[in-house]
XYZ file of C-alpha atoms in Angstrom:
181
model
C 9.708 -39.298 25.113
C 6.597 -40.470 26.779
C 4.778 -39.240 29.730
C 2.572 -41.174 32.036
C -0.922 -39.502 32.917
C -3.118 -40.963 35.691
C -6.672 -40.820 35.825
C -9.823 -42.759 35.887
C -7.767 -45.815 37.325
C -5.894 -46.533 34.068
C -2.582 -44.865 32.728
C -2.725 -43.039 29.129
C 0.669 -42.522 27.408
C 1.326 -39.076 25.745
C 4.002 -39.388 23.014
C 5.940 -36.648 21.469
C 3.816 -36.752 18.470
C 0.920 -35.623 20.047
C 2.736 -33.068 21.502
C 3.833 -31.985 18.003
C 0.490 -31.974 16.706
C -1.093 -29.521 19.594
C 1.620 -26.945 18.806
C 1.378 -27.259 15.085
C -2.303 -26.547 15.547
C -1.774 -23.606 18.094
C 0.664 -22.080 15.270
C -1.918 -22.824 12.451
C -4.270 -21.161 14.587
C -2.113 -17.940 14.871
C -1.297 -17.870 11.226
C -4.960 -17.994 10.196
C -5.544 -15.224 12.354
C -3.072 -12.988 11.216
C -3.783 -13.977 7.868
C -7.537 -12.971 8.068
C -6.525 -9.816 9.846
C -3.975 -8.651 7.086
C -7.225 -9.430 4.369
C -9.926 -8.553 5.958
C -9.546 -5.864 8.840
C -5.976 -4.273 8.001
C -6.869 -0.158 6.420
C -5.220 -0.369 2.955
C -3.751 2.780 1.265
C -5.274 3.980 -1.763
C -2.963 5.265 -4.791
C -4.904 7.944 -6.980
C -3.412 9.474 -10.277
C -5.205 12.727 -10.923
C -4.698 13.575 -14.338
C -6.685 16.950 -14.219
C -4.456 18.475 -11.357
C -1.212 16.547 -12.402
C -0.436 14.906 -8.936
C -0.373 11.369 -7.388
C -1.646 10.860 -3.888
C -2.175 8.429 -1.422
C -3.664 8.855 2.315
C -3.955 6.468 5.020
C -4.886 7.091 8.698
C -5.506 10.801 8.212
C -1.941 11.210 6.691
C -1.354 12.415 2.995
C 1.675 11.341 0.568
C 1.933 12.944 -2.779
C 4.032 14.334 -5.464
C 3.549 15.921 -8.920
C 3.208 13.323 -11.443
C 5.964 14.736 -13.614
C 8.393 14.219 -10.195
C 6.969 10.577 -9.249
C 9.625 7.886 -8.931
C 9.202 4.279 -9.877
C 11.462 1.592 -8.685
C 11.732 -2.150 -8.153
C 12.163 -3.249 -4.890
C 13.362 -7.040 -4.909
C 10.302 -8.356 -5.504
C 7.716 -5.511 -5.646
C 6.877 -2.166 -7.928
C 7.611 0.854 -4.964
C 6.267 4.422 -6.044
C 7.859 7.196 -4.050
C 5.610 9.845 -2.550
C 6.123 12.697 -0.290
C 4.753 13.544 3.043
C 4.952 16.207 5.784
C 6.529 15.159 9.044
C 4.553 16.188 12.019
C 7.512 16.688 14.048
C 9.578 18.587 12.226
C 7.610 19.851 9.273
C 10.006 18.502 6.755
C 9.245 16.273 3.740
C 9.610 12.556 4.229
C 9.740 9.936 1.702
C 6.935 7.482 1.949
C 7.070 4.354 -0.543
C 4.119 3.024 -1.437
C 4.074 -0.625 -2.721
C 0.994 -1.065 -5.280
C -0.730 -4.708 -6.369
C 0.377 -4.474 -9.994
C -2.572 -6.890 -10.784
C -5.263 -8.924 -9.767
C -3.261 -12.109 -9.370
C -0.546 -10.410 -7.381
C -0.644 -11.056 -3.373
C 1.075 -10.324 -0.332
C 3.039 -8.045 -2.261
C 5.013 -10.048 -4.933
C 4.832 -8.856 -8.352
C 6.832 -9.966 -11.359
C 8.422 -7.276 -13.502
C 6.372 -7.806 -16.063
C 3.045 -6.726 -13.890
C 4.803 -3.821 -12.754
C 5.889 -2.684 -16.293
C 2.345 -3.015 -17.562
C 0.923 -1.306 -14.386
C 3.346 1.974 -15.199
C 2.764 1.835 -18.953
C -0.928 1.962 -18.040
C -0.214 4.969 -15.864
C 1.748 6.678 -18.233
C -0.810 6.261 -20.856
C -3.631 7.392 -18.646
C -1.518 10.671 -17.720
C -0.832 11.560 -20.876
C -3.737 10.576 -23.141
C -6.547 10.113 -20.703
C -8.894 7.464 -19.789
C -10.245 6.740 -23.261
C -6.896 5.490 -24.334
C -6.811 2.589 -21.449
C -10.342 1.600 -20.795
C -13.967 1.970 -22.447
C -15.464 2.673 -19.432
C -15.259 4.444 -15.824
C -14.203 2.337 -13.139
C -15.621 2.961 -9.477
C -13.603 1.108 -6.545
C -16.533 -1.189 -4.856
C -16.126 0.042 -0.971
C -14.888 -2.560 1.164
C -17.398 -5.090 2.780
C -16.011 -4.633 6.200
C -16.465 -1.497 8.078
C -13.324 -1.545 10.055
C -11.207 -1.608 6.550
C -12.338 1.617 4.829
C -9.925 4.504 4.570
C -11.440 7.840 4.708
C -10.169 10.943 2.622
C -8.841 13.278 5.837
C -10.741 16.346 6.464
C -7.600 18.364 5.652
C -6.645 16.530 2.540
C -6.456 19.610 0.418
C -3.930 21.700 2.725
C -1.757 18.608 3.029
C -1.496 18.262 -0.681
C -0.873 22.051 -0.987
C 1.784 21.978 1.687
C 3.550 18.769 0.184
C 3.643 20.340 -3.267
C 4.810 23.650 -2.398
C 7.907 21.986 -0.305
C 8.484 19.686 -3.431
C 8.602 22.607 -5.908
C 10.881 24.334 -3.609
C 13.058 21.386 -3.560
C 13.284 20.735 -7.209
C 13.972 24.378 -7.729
C 16.858 24.208 -5.418
C 18.150 21.380 -6.904
C 17.752 22.597 -10.264
C 20.294 25.598 -9.230
C 22.713 23.478 -7.777
C 23.137 21.009 -11.139
């Protein structure tokens, strides 16, 4: 397939190969833009294991997800470790499940983790929650703040109230399930 373009007193031919290159360049630009957004601008949730208070929480865009450490459930999605937490549904006030997909190692990207990496992460967390920081690391680790202002995830103003509401509902749910068992 070729198209004839007239201009400037001579004839130029545009082949299908040229059209393919133009389309591929546009697709490459779109994919590069989306990847840049995902890596640099998207706000990422944080998963925190609070050893003193014995609960696990995450927050994103003002919404908190949490559970008591003893209730936390881990699972393996097809290619990813998943941690089940709970949040309060703003429409009906009931608990709703939230799945947190952690990066299990610095080498994991785009939510792909091996089973070995996931098992190492779960073992690390369990040891930390049972025995403390000294059992898993020699020094305090402080996560560096994101370089870009747009990607910062701030702790919600009503953080403590959300945590308390979630934990009260989870305790009631666990007690009710224990009675029926």
